Structures are given as structure tokens and as C-alpha cells.
Short mmCIF file of N, CA and C in Angstrom, two decimals:
data_model
loop_
_atom_site.label_atom_id
_atom_site.label_comp_id
_atom_site.label_asym_id
_atom_site.label_seq_id
_atom_site.Cartn_x
_atom_site.Cartn_y
_atom_site.Cartn_z
N THR A 1 58.17 42.59 80.54
CA THR A 1 58.52 41.63 79.52
C THR A 1 59.73 42.13 78.75
N VAL A 2 60.32 41.26 77.98
CA VAL A 2 61.46 41.65 77.15
C VAL A 2 61.02 42.71 76.16
N SER A 3 59.84 42.54 75.59
CA SER A 3 59.32 43.50 74.63
C SER A 3 59.19 44.90 75.25
N GLU A 4 58.69 44.97 76.48
CA GLU A 4 58.55 46.26 77.16
C GLU A 4 59.92 46.87 77.44
N PHE A 5 60.84 46.05 77.94
CA PHE A 5 62.18 46.53 78.28
C PHE A 5 62.88 47.11 77.05
N GLU A 6 62.72 46.46 75.92
CA GLU A 6 63.38 46.92 74.70
C GLU A 6 62.83 48.23 74.17
N GLN A 7 61.69 48.69 74.70
CA GLN A 7 61.11 49.96 74.26
C GLN A 7 61.59 51.15 75.10
N VAL A 8 62.39 50.88 76.13
CA VAL A 8 62.95 51.97 76.95
C VAL A 8 64.19 52.50 76.23
N TRP A 9 64.22 53.80 76.00
CA TRP A 9 65.36 54.42 75.31
C TRP A 9 66.49 54.65 76.29
N ASN A 10 67.72 54.51 75.83
CA ASN A 10 68.89 54.74 76.68
C ASN A 10 68.99 56.21 77.06
N PRO A 11 69.63 56.51 78.21
CA PRO A 11 69.83 57.92 78.57
C PRO A 11 70.71 58.63 77.55
N SER A 12 70.45 59.90 77.35
CA SER A 12 71.31 60.73 76.50
C SER A 12 72.60 61.02 77.25
N ASN A 13 73.59 61.56 76.55
CA ASN A 13 74.85 61.94 77.21
C ASN A 13 74.56 62.90 78.36
N CYS A 14 75.11 62.61 79.51
CA CYS A 14 74.99 63.44 80.72
C CYS A 14 73.57 63.53 81.26
N GLU A 15 72.66 62.74 80.76
CA GLU A 15 71.29 62.75 81.27
C GLU A 15 71.26 62.00 82.61
N ILE A 16 70.51 62.53 83.56
CA ILE A 16 70.46 61.95 84.90
C ILE A 16 69.10 61.28 85.10
N TRP A 17 69.14 59.98 85.41
CA TRP A 17 67.93 59.24 85.79
C TRP A 17 67.97 59.07 87.29
N VAL A 18 66.84 59.31 87.96
CA VAL A 18 66.80 59.31 89.42
C VAL A 18 65.95 58.15 89.94
N LEU A 19 66.52 57.44 90.92
CA LEU A 19 65.77 56.43 91.66
C LEU A 19 65.47 57.02 93.03
N GLU A 20 64.20 57.01 93.43
CA GLU A 20 63.79 57.51 94.74
C GLU A 20 63.56 56.33 95.67
N LYS A 21 64.00 56.47 96.92
CA LYS A 21 63.75 55.41 97.90
C LYS A 21 62.30 55.47 98.35
N VAL A 22 61.65 54.31 98.34
CA VAL A 22 60.26 54.22 98.79
C VAL A 22 60.29 54.01 100.30
N PRO A 23 59.67 54.90 101.07
CA PRO A 23 59.72 54.80 102.54
C PRO A 23 59.26 53.43 103.06
N ARG A 24 59.94 52.96 104.07
CA ARG A 24 59.62 51.75 104.82
C ARG A 24 59.60 50.46 103.99
N THR A 25 60.20 50.47 102.79
CA THR A 25 60.19 49.25 101.98
C THR A 25 61.61 48.77 101.66
N GLY A 26 62.58 49.67 101.71
CA GLY A 26 63.93 49.30 101.32
C GLY A 26 64.08 49.18 99.82
N ARG A 27 63.11 49.65 99.09
CA ARG A 27 63.12 49.58 97.63
C ARG A 27 63.21 50.96 97.02
N TYR A 28 63.48 50.97 95.73
CA TYR A 28 63.56 52.22 94.99
C TYR A 28 62.60 52.17 93.81
N ARG A 29 62.16 53.35 93.38
CA ARG A 29 61.32 53.45 92.19
C ARG A 29 61.93 54.46 91.25
N LEU A 30 61.70 54.29 89.98
CA LEU A 30 62.22 55.20 88.97
C LEU A 30 61.40 56.48 88.97
N ALA A 31 62.01 57.58 89.39
CA ALA A 31 61.32 58.87 89.44
C ALA A 31 61.26 59.50 88.05
N GLY A 32 62.30 59.29 87.25
CA GLY A 32 62.32 59.83 85.89
C GLY A 32 63.64 60.50 85.57
N ARG A 33 63.60 61.28 84.50
CA ARG A 33 64.79 62.04 84.05
C ARG A 33 64.77 63.41 84.73
N TRP A 34 65.90 63.80 85.31
CA TRP A 34 65.97 65.09 85.99
C TRP A 34 66.30 66.18 84.99
N ARG A 35 65.50 67.23 84.97
CA ARG A 35 65.72 68.37 84.10
C ARG A 35 65.89 69.61 84.96
N GLN A 36 67.00 70.28 84.75
CA GLN A 36 67.29 71.52 85.46
C GLN A 36 67.27 72.65 84.43
N PRO A 37 66.65 73.78 84.77
CA PRO A 37 66.63 74.89 83.81
C PRO A 37 68.04 75.26 83.38
N HIS A 38 68.22 75.50 82.09
CA HIS A 38 69.54 75.82 81.53
C HIS A 38 70.16 77.04 82.21
N GLY A 39 71.39 76.88 82.67
CA GLY A 39 72.12 77.97 83.30
C GLY A 39 71.78 78.21 84.76
N GLN A 40 70.89 77.40 85.34
CA GLN A 40 70.53 77.58 86.74
C GLN A 40 71.08 76.43 87.56
N HIS A 41 71.39 76.70 88.82
CA HIS A 41 71.95 75.69 89.71
C HIS A 41 70.93 75.15 90.70
N HIS A 42 69.74 75.73 90.74
CA HIS A 42 68.71 75.31 91.68
C HIS A 42 67.41 75.06 90.92
N GLY A 43 66.57 74.25 91.53
CA GLY A 43 65.28 73.97 90.92
C GLY A 43 65.40 72.89 89.85
N GLY A 44 64.31 72.49 89.34
CA GLY A 44 64.26 71.47 88.31
C GLY A 44 63.03 70.61 88.50
N HIS A 45 62.89 69.65 87.61
CA HIS A 45 61.72 68.77 87.67
C HIS A 45 62.04 67.45 86.97
N PHE A 46 61.15 66.48 87.15
CA PHE A 46 61.31 65.18 86.53
C PHE A 46 60.50 65.09 85.25
N LEU A 47 61.07 64.46 84.26
CA LEU A 47 60.37 64.11 83.03
C LEU A 47 60.31 62.60 82.95
N ASP A 48 59.32 62.07 82.26
CA ASP A 48 59.22 60.63 82.12
C ASP A 48 60.37 60.13 81.25
N VAL A 49 60.82 58.93 81.50
CA VAL A 49 61.86 58.30 80.70
C VAL A 49 61.28 58.06 79.31
N ARG A 50 62.12 58.26 78.28
CA ARG A 50 61.64 58.06 76.91
C ARG A 50 61.31 56.58 76.69
N TYR A 51 60.15 56.36 76.05
CA TYR A 51 59.66 55.00 75.90
C TYR A 51 58.87 54.88 74.60
N GLY A 52 58.90 53.72 73.99
CA GLY A 52 58.13 53.43 72.80
C GLY A 52 58.83 53.84 71.52
N LYS A 53 58.26 53.44 70.40
CA LYS A 53 58.86 53.72 69.09
C LYS A 53 59.01 55.22 68.85
N SER A 54 58.06 56.00 69.32
CA SER A 54 58.08 57.45 69.08
C SER A 54 58.90 58.21 70.14
N ARG A 55 59.29 57.51 71.19
CA ARG A 55 59.99 58.10 72.35
C ARG A 55 59.08 59.02 73.16
N HIS A 56 57.79 59.03 72.89
CA HIS A 56 56.87 59.93 73.60
C HIS A 56 55.82 59.19 74.41
N ALA A 57 55.89 57.87 74.44
CA ALA A 57 54.93 57.09 75.22
C ALA A 57 55.37 57.09 76.69
N TYR A 58 54.45 56.77 77.57
CA TYR A 58 54.75 56.71 79.00
C TYR A 58 55.22 55.31 79.38
N VAL A 59 56.24 55.25 80.23
CA VAL A 59 56.71 53.97 80.75
C VAL A 59 55.60 53.39 81.62
N PRO A 60 55.21 52.12 81.40
CA PRO A 60 54.18 51.52 82.25
C PRO A 60 54.58 51.56 83.73
N SER A 61 53.62 51.81 84.61
CA SER A 61 53.92 51.98 86.03
C SER A 61 54.57 50.74 86.64
N HIS A 62 54.22 49.54 86.15
CA HIS A 62 54.81 48.34 86.73
C HIS A 62 56.31 48.22 86.41
N MET A 63 56.80 49.04 85.48
CA MET A 63 58.23 49.02 85.17
C MET A 63 59.02 50.03 86.01
N LYS A 64 58.33 50.89 86.73
CA LYS A 64 59.01 51.92 87.52
C LYS A 64 59.35 51.47 88.92
N GLN A 65 58.70 50.45 89.41
CA GLN A 65 58.91 50.00 90.78
C GLN A 65 58.79 48.48 90.83
N PRO A 66 59.72 47.81 91.51
CA PRO A 66 59.62 46.35 91.59
C PRO A 66 58.38 45.93 92.37
N SER A 67 57.84 44.79 91.99
CA SER A 67 56.68 44.26 92.71
C SER A 67 57.01 42.87 93.23
N ASP A 68 56.26 42.46 94.23
CA ASP A 68 56.48 41.13 94.79
C ASP A 68 56.03 40.04 93.84
N ALA A 69 55.01 40.33 93.06
CA ALA A 69 54.47 39.33 92.15
C ALA A 69 53.91 40.04 90.92
N ARG A 70 53.84 39.31 89.85
CA ARG A 70 53.29 39.84 88.62
C ARG A 70 52.59 38.71 87.88
N ILE A 71 51.48 39.00 87.27
CA ILE A 71 50.75 37.99 86.52
C ILE A 71 51.58 37.59 85.31
N ILE A 72 51.75 36.31 85.13
CA ILE A 72 52.49 35.79 83.99
C ILE A 72 51.52 34.96 83.15
N VAL A 73 51.46 35.26 81.88
CA VAL A 73 50.57 34.53 80.99
C VAL A 73 51.40 33.45 80.29
N PRO A 74 51.08 32.17 80.53
CA PRO A 74 51.85 31.10 79.90
C PRO A 74 51.60 31.05 78.40
N GLY A 75 52.61 30.63 77.68
CA GLY A 75 52.48 30.48 76.23
C GLY A 75 51.71 29.21 75.89
N PRO A 76 51.38 29.05 74.62
CA PRO A 76 50.64 27.86 74.20
C PRO A 76 51.48 26.61 74.42
N ASN A 77 50.82 25.56 74.83
CA ASN A 77 51.46 24.25 75.02
C ASN A 77 52.55 24.25 76.09
N CYS A 78 52.58 25.24 76.97
CA CYS A 78 53.65 25.30 77.97
C CYS A 78 53.55 24.15 78.98
N LEU A 79 52.35 23.62 79.18
CA LEU A 79 52.19 22.56 80.17
C LEU A 79 52.36 21.16 79.57
N ASN A 80 52.75 21.10 78.32
CA ASN A 80 52.97 19.81 77.69
C ASN A 80 54.30 19.18 78.09
N ALA A 81 55.21 19.98 78.64
CA ALA A 81 56.50 19.43 79.07
C ALA A 81 56.24 18.43 80.20
N GLU A 82 56.98 17.35 80.21
CA GLU A 82 56.79 16.28 81.18
C GLU A 82 56.81 16.82 82.61
N ALA A 83 57.76 17.69 82.92
CA ALA A 83 57.90 18.20 84.29
C ALA A 83 56.71 19.05 84.73
N LEU A 84 55.97 19.64 83.79
CA LEU A 84 54.86 20.54 84.13
C LEU A 84 53.49 19.94 83.84
N ARG A 85 53.44 18.76 83.31
CA ARG A 85 52.17 18.18 82.88
C ARG A 85 51.15 18.11 84.02
N GLY A 86 51.58 17.83 85.23
CA GLY A 86 50.66 17.73 86.36
C GLY A 86 50.01 19.04 86.75
N LEU A 87 50.54 20.15 86.28
CA LEU A 87 49.99 21.45 86.64
C LEU A 87 48.82 21.87 85.77
N SER A 88 48.46 21.05 84.79
CA SER A 88 47.36 21.42 83.91
C SER A 88 46.00 21.25 84.60
N ASP A 89 45.97 20.54 85.70
CA ASP A 89 44.74 20.32 86.45
C ASP A 89 44.79 21.15 87.74
N PRO A 90 43.82 22.07 87.96
CA PRO A 90 43.84 22.90 89.17
C PRO A 90 43.93 22.11 90.46
N MET A 91 43.34 20.92 90.48
CA MET A 91 43.43 20.08 91.69
C MET A 91 44.88 19.71 91.96
N ASP A 92 45.65 19.42 90.90
CA ASP A 92 47.06 19.06 91.07
C ASP A 92 47.88 20.26 91.53
N ILE A 93 47.53 21.45 91.05
CA ILE A 93 48.25 22.65 91.46
C ILE A 93 48.09 22.85 92.96
N GLY A 94 46.87 22.78 93.44
CA GLY A 94 46.62 22.94 94.87
C GLY A 94 47.35 21.91 95.69
N THR A 95 47.34 20.67 95.22
CA THR A 95 48.04 19.60 95.93
C THR A 95 49.53 19.86 95.96
N ALA A 96 50.09 20.29 94.82
CA ALA A 96 51.52 20.57 94.74
C ALA A 96 51.93 21.70 95.67
N LEU A 97 51.04 22.67 95.87
CA LEU A 97 51.34 23.82 96.73
C LEU A 97 50.91 23.58 98.18
N GLY A 98 50.29 22.45 98.45
CA GLY A 98 49.83 22.16 99.80
C GLY A 98 48.59 22.93 100.18
N ILE A 99 47.79 23.31 99.18
CA ILE A 99 46.58 24.09 99.41
C ILE A 99 45.36 23.20 99.16
N PRO A 100 44.49 23.05 100.15
CA PRO A 100 43.28 22.25 99.92
C PRO A 100 42.44 22.93 98.83
N PHE A 101 42.02 22.18 97.86
CA PHE A 101 41.27 22.75 96.74
C PHE A 101 40.01 21.92 96.52
N SER A 102 38.89 22.60 96.43
CA SER A 102 37.66 21.88 96.14
C SER A 102 36.87 22.66 95.10
N VAL A 103 36.12 21.93 94.31
CA VAL A 103 35.34 22.55 93.23
C VAL A 103 33.94 22.82 93.71
#
């Protein structure tokens, strides 16, 4: 959501954020912030991206990797619009999607 996105803190100067390729999917996931020990050229580890008002909360997992679908909660009165009015009845939704629906 917009609210979740706005809680992600921007990278610091020269901070490296890493995207890892997910095997056999063609997609990438956010691995985190790369931290290398000061003065060393090898080794290191990932830290979680800073998130939340305190900057110490964990980024929700659904924000680290794209998904094919996500549950969307409609707002109040969203189906009152003329174009969406027919979707207020589950029978109409099934018909609109070409799915046989029975109660």
C-alpha cells in the first residue's frame, strides 16, 4: 500500500541495496542492505532495509518480492459507482468472469 511504501527509509549515502535473482522465475527479491566490515575487502552480510517510524521495524515480506496477486480490501461504498454496481452480487461477479456460480 502507499502507507507501507512511505515507511521505507531512503538509502544512506553510498549504501548498497541488493536485489537477488529468484531461480527459475525471472524475478528479483530485495535481499537487504549490504554491510561489509570496515576496512575489509571480503566478507559481509545483509541487514534489513530501514522501515517504520523508528527505522527499526522489519519490512513486510510481501514488499520484498513481487507476487502474482495480492488481496485488496475495497473501501466503503466502492461498489456504488455505476460501472461497478453489478459486482456487488456474487452471482454477477461469477457471470462477469465466466465462472459458473451456485449458492
